[in-house]
């Protein structure tokens, strides 16, 4: 919950805008600001104070305890010009909150955390428990000193500017080892503890068994991702209580799923009780992995709990990112976030150049030239299979004549895939032309590099006969100049010569150009590969110089119709 505190009418107005936008996330604290700040600090995970930073600092000072547990605090000035991340930038999430508040109120987010200012991923913002010399290693990264990244297992980390040698270390490990003097340990959620329990098994017995198994195996409890068991034990208080104390969820599987898992120590007892010869080992291994601790029983007499521990391999992450038509303000915030998240970027060289400034230090860039789409797709998937966080970029929307299709055709279920939508060339061109896509429409690429012309022609004829608005991608190149005239001739057999046609070149880019002409008036020689051509249907009209296709099939009556004539 986010506590909102204000002192003036202007602050209250901005406060109420946040409260209206985030009704389920915020709580307004009325009355004197001193008691309000104290109450919100005790009750909320974050605060937004519409107060001067000095006043807020004085109110917060007696309340501050530890940066790992204190709420994140953002200050918004009286004029609503700045949203300042004041306390808990990383641990309390104030940096991100400042950006959110700034976006909603039109204020400039002010973030002074050193790693954020330098574009580095903070070690305490990677989403993994970390311990050790966080401040010292972070400072070394900021100062450009060599820092070694030691990954004992593959994991899709964000980019870190690390070296092969150095006196500082970032180590990714699930082993229970102490950090060195100049070392940070990152704890990936790689361990799954399978648990079986008799009815009424005490929480203390289950917890002691799990903690003892981890300790004796030299494994860190901070790397436990979940406790896994059979569906029949989903409400067992001992298992639920142990999971709560460990701070992890309980995941359950059916007896049939567990019975299908090959384990080293099956038993007749669980088979008779819940329908599977193994609970602990099978639940730990059901989603794959390496068994590190075979089934063991608790020390109680009689033993009422069993557990086993498996290490589940880290899954690589592939984000297929659409960059939009070219303008930076049409790159979505989600796409920008994925670019910062990726440790490996794969893309066409000219697209890489568009976003190079958004990449964090340490990002590895694998770029190639035109015509290597399938090679880039294979490269991106291969990098993800090695456990990296990969962004594969394309223009427009990555799923429209771009990289998503070849990448997903190459990828199997051994990696995580995230699709990030982008503004397509058709949509960018349509917004410039007016509203040509107001009714049913279709996009057709006229490039026969991957599709035989006979198939393309059949699709154009179908669109012509169905009276669909048609957007042509890849309409004409130096070596392929006859396809567009042929496609236009097909459409002309079903539409009037006065049918409006929109032509947009380099939509949203500095050298953007556009015009609205007619089916009879379009000169194909003025079109190239950087152009999108949109041909209206029989209802499309030109209104005040703009191309419009009505939502209803019958054209509206009145002044607009007269002007269209």
XYZ file of C-alpha atoms in Angstrom:
565
model
C 0.000 0.000 0.000
C 1.162 3.543 -0.819
C 0.448 6.210 1.793
C -0.379 9.669 0.422
C 0.255 12.772 2.587
C -0.244 16.436 1.666
C -0.260 19.787 3.471
C -1.705 22.285 0.982
C -4.611 22.554 -1.448
C -2.281 22.115 -4.435
C -0.701 19.069 -2.836
C -4.125 17.632 -2.027
C -5.216 18.063 -5.656
C -2.188 16.127 -6.916
C -2.637 13.596 -4.119
C -6.243 13.023 -5.167
C -5.177 12.458 -8.772
C -2.923 9.629 -7.610
C -5.634 8.221 -5.370
C -8.123 8.225 -8.249
C -5.634 6.587 -10.627
C -4.544 3.933 -8.114
C -7.574 3.270 -5.894
C -6.392 -0.209 -4.914
C -2.765 0.810 -4.287
C -3.122 3.992 -2.226
C -4.413 5.219 1.104
C -4.912 8.926 1.862
C -3.769 10.145 5.288
C -5.627 13.256 6.360
C -4.888 15.676 9.197
C -1.635 17.106 10.502
C 1.311 15.965 8.417
C 3.507 14.837 11.332
C 1.110 12.173 12.670
C 0.111 11.307 9.091
C 3.717 10.590 8.056
C 4.333 8.520 11.192
C 1.169 6.468 10.646
C 1.862 5.898 6.949
C 5.491 4.952 7.648
C 4.320 2.256 10.049
C 1.465 0.955 7.913
C 2.548 1.253 4.250
C 5.240 -0.184 2.006
C 5.716 3.174 0.248
C 4.878 6.853 0.786
C 4.302 9.775 -1.538
C 4.630 13.058 0.360
C 3.413 16.246 -1.305
C 5.762 18.272 0.869
C 9.107 20.050 0.683
C 12.023 17.622 0.837
C 13.464 19.387 3.896
C 10.225 19.048 5.822
C 9.906 15.424 4.803
C 13.479 14.652 5.856
C 12.898 16.123 9.308
C 9.697 14.110 9.726
C 11.296 10.869 8.529
C 14.625 11.109 10.355
C 13.443 9.681 13.718
C 11.618 6.858 11.928
C 14.412 5.496 9.747
C 15.757 2.096 10.697
C 17.254 -0.064 7.937
C 17.273 0.570 4.210
C 16.332 -3.034 3.553
C 13.060 -2.693 5.464
C 12.165 1.017 5.505
C 9.373 2.103 3.132
C 10.339 3.826 -0.082
C 9.496 7.532 0.012
C 8.876 9.895 -2.887
C 8.541 13.678 -2.502
C 6.491 15.798 -4.925
C 6.996 19.558 -4.849
C 4.216 22.134 -4.524
C 4.245 22.924 -8.233
C 4.117 19.266 -9.253
C 7.308 19.675 -11.278
C 9.440 16.960 -9.677
C 8.930 13.510 -8.149
C 12.010 12.958 -5.972
C 13.092 9.487 -4.864
C 14.061 10.426 -1.310
C 14.420 7.228 0.726
C 14.587 3.546 -0.228
C 15.438 3.981 -3.890
C 16.190 0.303 -4.410
C 15.031 -1.611 -1.342
C 11.826 0.387 -0.967
C 11.172 0.748 -4.678
C 11.184 4.557 -4.509
C 13.117 4.963 -7.764
C 10.510 3.127 -9.781
C 7.708 4.786 -7.833
C 9.163 8.210 -8.679
C 9.043 7.284 -12.357
C 5.457 6.076 -12.063
C 4.322 9.157 -10.149
C 6.146 11.399 -12.605
C 4.482 9.715 -15.546
C 1.032 10.106 -14.031
C 1.393 13.690 -12.813
C 3.601 14.990 -15.609
C 6.473 15.548 -13.163
C 10.156 14.941 -13.780
C 11.368 11.899 -11.814
C 14.505 12.696 -9.837
C 16.644 9.629 -9.066
C 20.052 10.150 -7.502
C 21.023 6.538 -6.779
C 24.491 6.161 -8.280
C 23.873 2.961 -10.232
C 20.652 4.302 -11.746
C 22.340 7.561 -12.706
C 25.125 5.598 -14.430
C 22.690 3.241 -16.155
C 23.915 0.202 -14.213
C 21.725 -2.522 -12.800
C 21.937 -2.216 -9.018
C 23.044 -5.463 -7.405
C 20.141 -5.170 -4.986
C 17.629 -4.683 -7.832
C 18.255 -7.901 -9.744
C 15.328 -9.673 -8.123
C 17.611 -12.084 -6.259
C 18.586 -12.138 -2.591
C 22.071 -10.714 -2.268
C 24.552 -10.521 0.587
C 28.088 -9.405 1.179
C 29.948 -6.255 0.182
C 27.131 -4.755 -1.922
C 28.257 -1.149 -1.444
C 31.939 -1.874 -2.134
C 31.311 -3.974 -5.240
C 28.742 -1.478 -6.543
C 31.277 1.292 -6.100
C 33.867 -0.756 -7.978
C 31.428 -1.191 -10.878
C 30.737 2.546 -10.870
C 34.437 3.375 -10.811
C 35.170 1.041 -13.701
C 37.312 -1.278 -11.605
C 37.438 -4.890 -12.822
C 34.738 -7.029 -11.231
C 34.553 -10.758 -11.914
C 31.195 -12.473 -12.447
C 31.275 -16.106 -11.314
C 28.121 -18.037 -12.250
C 28.068 -21.475 -10.687
C 24.892 -22.151 -12.642
C 23.320 -20.498 -15.655
C 20.788 -17.791 -14.843
C 19.254 -14.979 -16.964
C 20.850 -12.025 -15.183
C 20.585 -8.431 -16.441
C 23.797 -6.999 -17.889
C 26.738 -6.414 -15.566
C 30.005 -4.859 -16.814
C 32.254 -7.617 -15.500
C 35.768 -8.723 -16.378
C 37.653 -12.000 -16.562
C 39.943 -10.932 -13.696
C 39.674 -8.520 -10.803
C 39.801 -8.111 -7.056
C 36.002 -7.783 -6.673
C 33.564 -10.587 -7.347
C 29.869 -11.118 -7.977
C 29.104 -14.793 -7.446
C 25.830 -16.466 -8.383
C 25.491 -19.537 -6.186
C 22.917 -21.576 -4.298
C 25.562 -23.064 -2.018
C 25.648 -22.055 1.637
C 28.982 -20.249 1.593
C 29.958 -16.968 3.277
C 30.820 -13.995 1.035
C 34.406 -12.866 0.783
C 35.557 -9.421 1.854
C 35.118 -7.995 -1.652
C 32.380 -10.280 -2.827
C 28.614 -10.197 -3.352
C 26.645 -13.425 -3.373
C 23.507 -13.606 -5.524
C 21.060 -16.351 -4.583
C 19.054 -17.707 -7.548
C 15.763 -19.513 -6.760
C 17.176 -22.771 -8.084
C 16.269 -25.253 -5.338
C 13.008 -27.174 -5.066
C 12.276 -29.034 -1.855
C 9.880 -31.939 -2.241
C 8.004 -32.650 0.978
C 5.814 -35.500 2.176
C 4.042 -35.486 5.518
C 1.714 -37.618 7.550
C -1.546 -36.036 8.629
C -0.921 -33.665 11.518
C 2.861 -33.453 11.089
C 4.021 -30.480 13.207
C 5.382 -27.372 11.509
C 8.546 -27.599 13.610
C 9.227 -31.144 12.423
C 8.788 -30.304 8.746
C 10.833 -27.098 9.044
C 13.662 -28.757 10.979
C 13.822 -31.538 8.385
C 14.029 -29.103 5.455
C 16.568 -26.813 7.109
C 18.694 -29.748 8.214
C 18.705 -31.285 4.746
C 19.809 -27.995 3.206
C 22.449 -27.366 5.847
C 24.014 -30.813 5.582
C 24.083 -30.560 1.783
C 25.744 -27.140 1.963
C 22.811 -25.418 0.255
C 21.379 -21.980 1.001
C 17.789 -21.674 2.203
C 17.699 -18.321 0.338
C 17.777 -20.248 -2.938
C 14.702 -22.340 -2.185
C 12.050 -21.467 -4.763
C 9.197 -23.582 -3.426
C 8.052 -26.537 -1.383
C 6.462 -29.138 -3.646
C 4.120 -31.948 -2.643
C 1.155 -34.031 -3.771
C -2.322 -32.513 -4.172
C -3.641 -34.580 -1.274
C -1.321 -32.629 1.059
C -2.186 -29.167 -0.258
C -3.874 -28.173 3.021
C -1.490 -29.950 5.428
C -0.761 -27.376 8.192
C 2.803 -28.571 8.785
C 3.782 -28.086 5.133
C 1.978 -24.761 4.822
C 3.521 -23.475 8.028
C 7.044 -24.485 7.031
C 6.646 -22.785 3.662
C 5.410 -19.618 5.347
C 8.439 -19.489 7.642
C 10.768 -20.061 4.693
C 8.937 -17.398 2.721
C 8.199 -19.621 -0.287
C 5.015 -20.935 -1.939
C 3.656 -24.469 -1.792
C 3.247 -26.070 -5.234
C 1.245 -29.267 -5.604
C 0.976 -31.974 -8.264
C -1.476 -34.780 -8.866
C -0.588 -38.312 -7.777
C -0.600 -39.359 -11.442
C 1.971 -36.694 -12.332
C 4.254 -37.759 -9.491
C 3.828 -41.469 -10.211
C 5.213 -40.858 -13.722
C 8.499 -39.507 -12.359
C 11.375 -41.974 -12.095
C 12.961 -41.756 -8.631
C 15.747 -43.659 -6.852
C 13.762 -44.478 -3.714
C 10.122 -45.449 -4.429
C 8.042 -46.816 -1.584
C 4.819 -48.751 -1.110
C 3.678 -46.571 1.803
C 2.915 -43.362 -0.182
C 1.528 -45.484 -3.012
C -1.062 -46.911 -0.634
C -1.715 -43.575 1.073
C -1.909 -41.082 -1.787
C -1.523 -43.069 -5.011
C 2.128 -42.498 -5.940
C 5.249 -44.454 -4.974
C 7.109 -41.207 -4.274
C 6.088 -37.799 -2.958
C 9.237 -36.016 -1.816
C 11.640 -37.084 -4.585
C 9.019 -37.026 -7.332
C 7.726 -33.588 -6.331
C 11.282 -32.222 -6.315
C 12.005 -33.668 -9.780
C 8.656 -33.446 -11.582
C 9.677 -30.349 -13.569
C 13.196 -31.593 -14.225
C 16.501 -31.023 -12.519
C 19.231 -32.775 -10.571
C 18.508 -34.571 -7.302
C 20.941 -33.161 -4.731
C 19.427 -34.659 -1.569
C 17.654 -38.019 -1.863
C 14.624 -38.731 0.279
C 15.279 -38.436 3.976
C 13.018 -38.748 6.982
C 12.683 -36.474 9.957
C 14.384 -37.426 13.207
C 11.129 -37.689 15.161
C 9.858 -41.054 16.299
C 7.747 -41.967 14.513
C 8.928 -39.862 11.587
C 6.039 -37.847 10.160
C 7.811 -36.005 7.334
C 10.101 -36.688 4.403
C 11.924 -34.326 2.069
C 14.222 -34.303 -0.957
C 16.028 -31.432 -2.672
C 16.577 -30.899 -6.390
C 18.353 -28.188 -8.315
C 16.237 -26.960 -11.182
C 18.294 -25.499 -14.044
C 17.870 -21.818 -14.776
C 15.746 -21.134 -17.824
C 17.023 -18.664 -20.339
C 14.787 -15.759 -21.281
C 14.064 -14.548 -24.800
C 12.226 -11.257 -25.219
C 11.108 -10.588 -28.792
C 10.871 -6.807 -28.899
C 9.133 -4.554 -31.408
C 10.863 -1.163 -31.640
C 8.015 0.609 -33.404
C 8.296 2.542 -36.681
C 11.395 4.501 -35.707
C 10.500 7.514 -33.584
C 11.823 7.219 -30.040
C 8.524 8.348 -28.489
C 6.774 5.449 -30.243
C 9.070 2.942 -28.525
C 6.922 1.573 -25.720
C 8.065 1.746 -22.080
C 7.843 -2.043 -21.917
C 10.183 -2.369 -24.885
C 12.667 0.053 -23.297
C 12.537 -1.930 -20.050
C 13.273 -5.184 -21.907
C 16.255 -3.586 -23.624
C 17.652 -2.612 -20.214
C 16.855 -6.090 -18.863
C 18.721 -8.006 -21.568
C 22.319 -9.083 -21.140
C 22.461 -10.081 -24.824
C 20.941 -8.040 -27.671
C 20.471 -9.613 -31.103
C 19.344 -7.586 -34.077
C 19.812 -6.013 -37.483
C 22.667 -3.522 -37.302
C 20.560 -0.489 -38.246
C 17.982 -1.343 -35.570
C 20.717 -1.831 -32.984
C 21.961 1.672 -33.778
C 18.493 3.061 -32.980
C 18.557 1.798 -29.403
C 22.236 1.495 -28.535
C 22.013 4.415 -26.126
C 19.311 2.609 -24.121
C 21.465 -0.433 -23.384
C 23.060 -0.857 -19.984
C 26.823 -1.192 -19.621
C 27.827 -4.819 -20.024
C 25.197 -5.682 -22.629
C 26.668 -7.958 -25.290
C 25.508 -6.945 -28.788
C 25.281 -9.481 -31.624
C 24.364 -7.590 -34.780
C 24.237 -8.571 -38.450
C 23.205 -7.119 -41.793
C 20.169 -7.411 -44.045
C 19.028 -10.841 -45.111
C 20.163 -12.758 -42.017
C 16.794 -13.039 -40.257
C 16.885 -16.789 -39.701
C 20.485 -16.650 -38.520
C 19.578 -13.942 -35.980
C 16.629 -16.008 -34.769
C 18.837 -19.075 -34.277
C 21.483 -16.986 -32.511
C 18.951 -15.462 -30.103
C 17.444 -18.833 -29.204
C 20.900 -20.400 -28.742
C 21.935 -17.597 -26.381
C 18.742 -18.043 -24.355
C 19.371 -21.786 -24.127
C 22.715 -20.973 -22.531
C 20.829 -19.277 -19.726
C 21.120 -15.644 -20.824
C 18.502 -12.897 -20.826
C 18.199 -12.127 -24.533
C 16.376 -9.398 -26.452
C 15.761 -10.038 -30.142
C 14.700 -6.792 -31.787
C 12.753 -5.919 -34.911
C 11.054 -2.843 -36.268
C 7.351 -2.162 -35.890
C 5.784 -5.072 -34.078
C 8.117 -8.056 -33.864
C 5.235 -10.381 -34.721
C 4.315 -8.607 -37.984
C 6.706 -9.452 -40.863
C 9.498 -9.451 -38.314
C 11.547 -11.609 -35.950
C 8.956 -13.278 -33.711
C 7.920 -15.870 -36.266
C 11.378 -17.303 -37.107
C 12.440 -17.113 -33.458
C 9.412 -18.950 -32.098
C 9.656 -21.526 -34.851
C 13.191 -22.209 -33.597
C 12.430 -22.103 -29.843
C 11.177 -25.062 -27.813
C 9.749 -25.154 -24.310
C 13.179 -25.150 -22.662
C 13.324 -21.333 -22.533
C 10.958 -18.599 -21.422
C 9.675 -16.410 -24.248
C 8.220 -12.922 -23.796
C 6.578 -10.977 -26.614
C 6.753 -7.180 -26.462
C 4.331 -5.506 -28.890
C 5.292 -2.499 -30.948
C 3.568 0.069 -33.152
C 3.435 -1.415 -36.646
C 4.247 0.440 -39.859
C 0.623 0.009 -40.947
C -0.646 1.666 -37.769
C 1.925 4.455 -37.875
C 1.058 5.171 -41.516
C -2.675 5.012 -40.812
C -2.372 7.584 -38.032
C -0.602 9.940 -40.455
C -3.139 9.417 -43.245
C -6.235 9.834 -41.057
C -8.416 6.794 -40.376
C -8.034 4.426 -43.335
C -8.311 1.281 -41.176
C -11.676 2.139 -39.623
C -13.249 -1.044 -40.978
C -11.998 -4.522 -41.881
C -8.511 -4.490 -43.342
C -5.614 -6.716 -44.271
C -1.834 -6.360 -44.597
C -0.050 -8.057 -47.493
C 3.670 -8.118 -48.207
C 4.503 -7.905 -51.899
C 7.961 -9.384 -51.392
C 8.220 -12.797 -53.030
C 11.497 -13.572 -51.275
C 9.767 -15.952 -48.837
C 6.339 -16.335 -50.474
C 5.710 -17.372 -54.102
C 4.098 -14.652 -56.183
C 1.217 -16.976 -57.064
C 0.272 -17.121 -53.385
C 0.610 -13.357 -52.970
C -1.550 -12.724 -56.013
C -4.227 -15.086 -54.736
C -4.318 -13.184 -51.443
C -4.572 -9.813 -53.206
C -7.493 -11.106 -55.294
C -9.235 -12.406 -52.175
C -8.828 -9.032 -50.452
C -10.120 -7.255 -53.571
C -13.177 -9.485 -53.797
C -13.856 -9.146 -50.059
C -13.657 -5.333 -50.308
C -11.033 -5.073 -47.604
C -8.788 -2.076 -47.071
C -5.313 -3.283 -48.052
C -1.973 -2.157 -46.650
C 0.980 -3.212 -48.791
C 4.310 -3.834 -47.067
C 7.542 -4.137 -49.089
C 5.740 -2.707 -52.127
C 8.629 -2.074 -54.514
C 12.414 -2.316 -54.741
C 15.015 -1.736 -57.459
C 15.043 -5.364 -58.466
C 11.339 -5.994 -57.879
C 9.323 -3.290 -59.608
C 6.407 -5.078 -61.276
C 4.548 -6.532 -58.301
C 2.955 -3.295 -57.078
C 1.484 -2.353 -60.490
C 0.132 -5.902 -60.780
C -1.471 -5.759 -57.311
C -2.989 -2.338 -58.009
C -4.428 -3.637 -61.275
C -6.096 -6.495 -59.419
C -7.677 -4.064 -56.951
C -8.717 -1.758 -59.808
C -10.847 -4.570 -61.162
C -13.054 -4.287 -58.081
C -12.806 -0.604 -57.094
C -13.366 2.763 -58.672
C -10.382 4.702 -60.065
C -11.148 7.418 -57.477
C -10.619 5.031 -54.555
C -8.291 6.845 -52.110
C -4.769 5.530 -51.678
C -2.433 6.648 -48.896
C 1.339 6.610 -49.389
C 3.618 7.071 -46.357
C 7.400 6.882 -46.474
C 9.522 6.546 -43.315
C 6.571 6.947 -40.987
C 7.486 8.774 -37.746
C 11.095 9.397 -38.810
C 12.691 12.802 -39.459
C 12.349 12.441 -43.240
C 8.739 11.260 -43.094
C 6.582 12.090 -46.111
C 2.969 11.282 -46.928
C 0.287 11.946 -49.472
C -3.229 10.845 -50.346
C -3.874 10.078 -53.994
C -6.189 7.727 -55.882
C -5.994 4.248 -57.296
C -5.759 5.699 -60.799
C -3.394 8.474 -59.789
C -0.719 6.512 -57.922
C 2.589 6.276 -59.773
C 4.302 3.075 -58.579
C 7.677 4.559 -59.504
C 7.360 6.942 -56.525
C 7.223 4.020 -54.078
C 10.142 2.141 -52.500
C 10.845 -0.343 -49.723
C 10.594 2.351 -47.046
C 7.016 3.083 -48.097
C 3.687 1.738 -46.889
C 0.801 1.893 -49.385
C -2.771 1.745 -48.079
C -5.593 1.253 -50.585
C -9.118 2.027 -49.397
C -12.217 -0.082 -49.907
C -15.355 0.988 -51.770
C -16.525 2.984 -48.737
C -13.262 4.860 -48.129
C -13.273 8.589 -48.829
C -11.042 11.626 -48.649
C -12.302 14.132 -46.089
C -10.458 17.440 -45.661
C -7.374 15.882 -47.173
C -7.476 12.886 -44.868
C -8.215 9.289 -45.805
C -11.208 7.885 -43.913
C -12.885 4.474 -43.938
C -16.163 4.584 -41.967
C -16.846 2.097 -39.210
C -20.254 1.369 -40.716
C -20.257 0.108 -44.286
C -22.734 2.724 -45.479
C -21.089 6.127 -45.767
C -22.565 8.732 -43.458
C -24.813 11.426 -44.848
C -24.418 15.142 -44.264
C -21.660 17.714 -44.647
C -18.808 15.216 -44.567
C -20.326 13.378 -47.530
C -20.737 16.563 -49.516
C -17.119 17.551 -48.809
C -15.938 14.111 -49.870
C -17.544 14.662 -53.261
